[in-house]
Amino acid sequence: MLVGRRLERLEAQSKSCAAQGVETLAVAADLGTADGIRAVIAETESTEVGLYFGAAGYGSAGSFCDLPIDDELSMIDVNCRALTALAHPLARQMRARGRGGLILMSSIVGFQGVPHSANYAATKAYVQSLAEGLALELKPDDVDVLASAPGPVATGFARRADMAMSGAAEPATIAHETLAALGRRSTVRPGTQSKLLGYGLGALPRALRSRILGQVMRGMTKHRDG
Ligand SMILES: NC(=O)c1ccc[n+]([C@@H]2O[C@H](COP(=O)([O-])OP(=O)(O)OC[C@H]3O[C@@H](n4cnc5c(N)ncnc54)[C@H](OP(=O)(O)O)[C@@H]3O)[C@@H](O)[C@H]2O)c1
């Protein structure tokens, strides 16, 4: 089941999956709305879902006071509310069956506060914490839960957030490393930048990590200064 707002994109993806012998169902829904969440849950009720990939989300960068508040609140709805609303019925389904997996997309920014992307980082801290807790809670039921915390990835993310990323990882690298980690640990840092930043900054005090990532984030919005 492929979920997003743009049906034509989902249908193109469905076609490419079909060419590889994988049957899919395209479900167009806005996960920023209660109706959209309900529509997706309704589709899963008659389907045995083996793996939930909680990836739908977006970010922003810039001064919190200058960012439009509606977009920031909607980000909480999509990144946190919808992800949780979908994880709940699917985890129940998997627990009853005694197997399954949840992969929740976190980020390197989710391990400390990050100036110039404070709300986005906070949504990822929520996802990271939720995954860590659920990983232990659902382990006795043989349901694997994984937080995937990449650094910059070359997707549509940067365009939507108006960020300029350098050295972004390829999505396929992130997907492969993430799937390989499922069932083996509760957090993976896929991609080179995530590992370098994660392990490099890991030993530093949280406040210092915030300052450093704030500088990194500031660098990603420098192009706006002209
Ligand atoms: N790219 C990075 O550098 C990076 C780094 C760390 C973590 N992440 C996380 O990785 C996840 C995937 O992002 P991405 O990099 O693949 O970005 P992306 O290319 O912009 O993809 C985001 C996906 O989420 C869907 N989506 C967004 N808003 C939605 C809504 N309201 N309702 C339903 N679907 C919605 C989009 O489909 P539609 O637009 O068609 O709705 C799209 O398929 C996100 O949670 C992001 O926070 C990304």
Coordinates of C-alpha atoms and ligand atoms in Angstrom, one line a residue, residues 3-10 27-33 36 40 53-59 74-75 77-79 82-83 104-109 120 123-124 127 148-161 163 165 168-169 171 174 190 220, ligand 1:
V3 CA 0.2 6.4 0.6
G4 CA 0.7 10.1 -0.3
R5 CA -1.4 13.1 -1.5
R6 CA -0.4 12.9 -5.2
L7 CA -2.3 10.0 -6.8
E8 CA -0.5 10.3 -10.2
R9 CA 2.9 9.9 -8.4
L10 CA 1.6 6.9 -6.5
V27 CA -4.1 5.3 -1.7
A28 CA -4.3 9.1 -2.1
A29 CA -4.8 10.7 1.3
D30 CA -3.7 13.8 3.1
L31 CA -2.3 12.6 6.4
G32 CA -2.5 16.1 7.8
T33 CA -6.2 15.6 8.1
G36 CA -7.0 11.3 5.4
V40 CA -5.8 4.9 5.3
F53 CA 7.0 2.4 6.9
G54 CA 6.2 5.6 8.7
A55 CA 8.0 8.0 6.3
A56 CA 5.4 10.6 5.3
G57 CA 6.7 13.9 6.6
Y58 CA 8.4 17.2 5.9
G59 CA 10.6 19.8 7.5
S74 CA 0.5 20.9 10.2
M75 CA 4.1 19.4 10.4
D77 CA 0.0 16.6 12.5
V78 CA 1.8 14.8 9.7
N79 CA 5.2 13.9 11.3
A82 CA -0.6 10.7 11.7
L83 CA 2.4 8.4 12.2
L104 CA 9.6 5.1 11.9
M105 CA 11.6 7.8 10.1
S106 CA 13.5 9.8 12.6
S107 CA 16.6 12.0 11.8
I108 CA 20.0 13.0 13.1
V109 CA 18.3 16.2 14.2
Y120 CA 11.1 19.9 12.8
T123 CA 8.9 16.3 15.7
K124 CA 11.8 13.9 15.0
V127 CA 9.4 9.9 16.6
S148 CA 15.8 5.2 11.1
A149 CA 17.8 8.4 11.6
P150 CA 19.5 9.5 8.4
G151 CA 21.4 12.7 7.7
P152 CA 20.7 14.6 4.5
V153 CA 19.1 12.4 1.8
A154 CA 18.6 13.4 -1.9
T155 CA 14.8 13.4 -2.1
G156 CA 12.2 16.0 -2.4
F157 CA 12.7 17.0 1.2
A158 CA 15.2 19.8 0.7
R159 CA 13.1 21.5 -2.0
R160 CA 10.0 21.6 0.2
A161 CA 12.0 22.9 3.2
M163 CA 17.3 23.9 2.2
M165 CA 22.1 20.2 1.2
A168 CA 23.2 14.1 0.5
A169 CA 22.9 10.2 0.5
P171 CA 17.6 7.1 -1.0
I174 CA 19.1 4.7 3.2
P190 CA 22.0 5.0 7.7
M220 CA 21.7 25.0 4.7
Ligands
LIG1 N1 15.6 13.8 3.0 C1 16.2 14.0 4.1 O1 17.3 14.7 4.2 C2 15.8 13.4 5.4 C3 16.7 13.3 6.5 C4 16.2 12.7 7.7 C5 14.9 12.3 7.8 N2 14.0 12.4 6.8 C6 12.7 12.0 6.9 O2 12.4 11.0 5.9 C7 11.0 11.0 5.7 C8 10.7 10.9 4.2 O3 11.1 12.2 3.6 P1 11.8 12.3 2.2 O4 13.2 12.6 2.4 O5 11.5 11.1 1.4 O6 11.1 13.6 1.6 P2 10.1 13.7 0.4 O7 10.8 13.3 -0.9 O8 9.6 15.1 0.4 O9 8.9 12.7 0.6 C9 8.0 12.9 1.6 C10 6.8 11.9 1.4 O10 5.8 12.2 2.4 C11 4.6 12.3 1.7 N3 3.8 13.3 2.4 C12 4.2 14.6 2.8 N4 3.2 15.2 3.4 C13 2.1 14.4 3.3 C14 0.7 14.5 3.8 N5 0.2 15.6 4.3 N6 -0.1 13.4 3.6 C15 0.4 12.3 3.0 N7 1.7 12.1 2.6 C16 2.5 13.2 2.7 C17 5.0 12.8 0.3 O11 3.9 12.5 -0.7 P3 3.0 13.7 -1.2 O12 3.8 15.0 -1.3 O13 2.4 13.2 -2.5 O14 1.9 13.8 -0.2 C18 6.2 12.1 0.0 O15 5.9 10.8 -0.5 C19 10.4 12.2 6.4 O16 9.7 11.8 7.6 C20 11.6 13.1 6.7 O17 11.4 13.8 7.9 C21 14.4 13.0 5.6

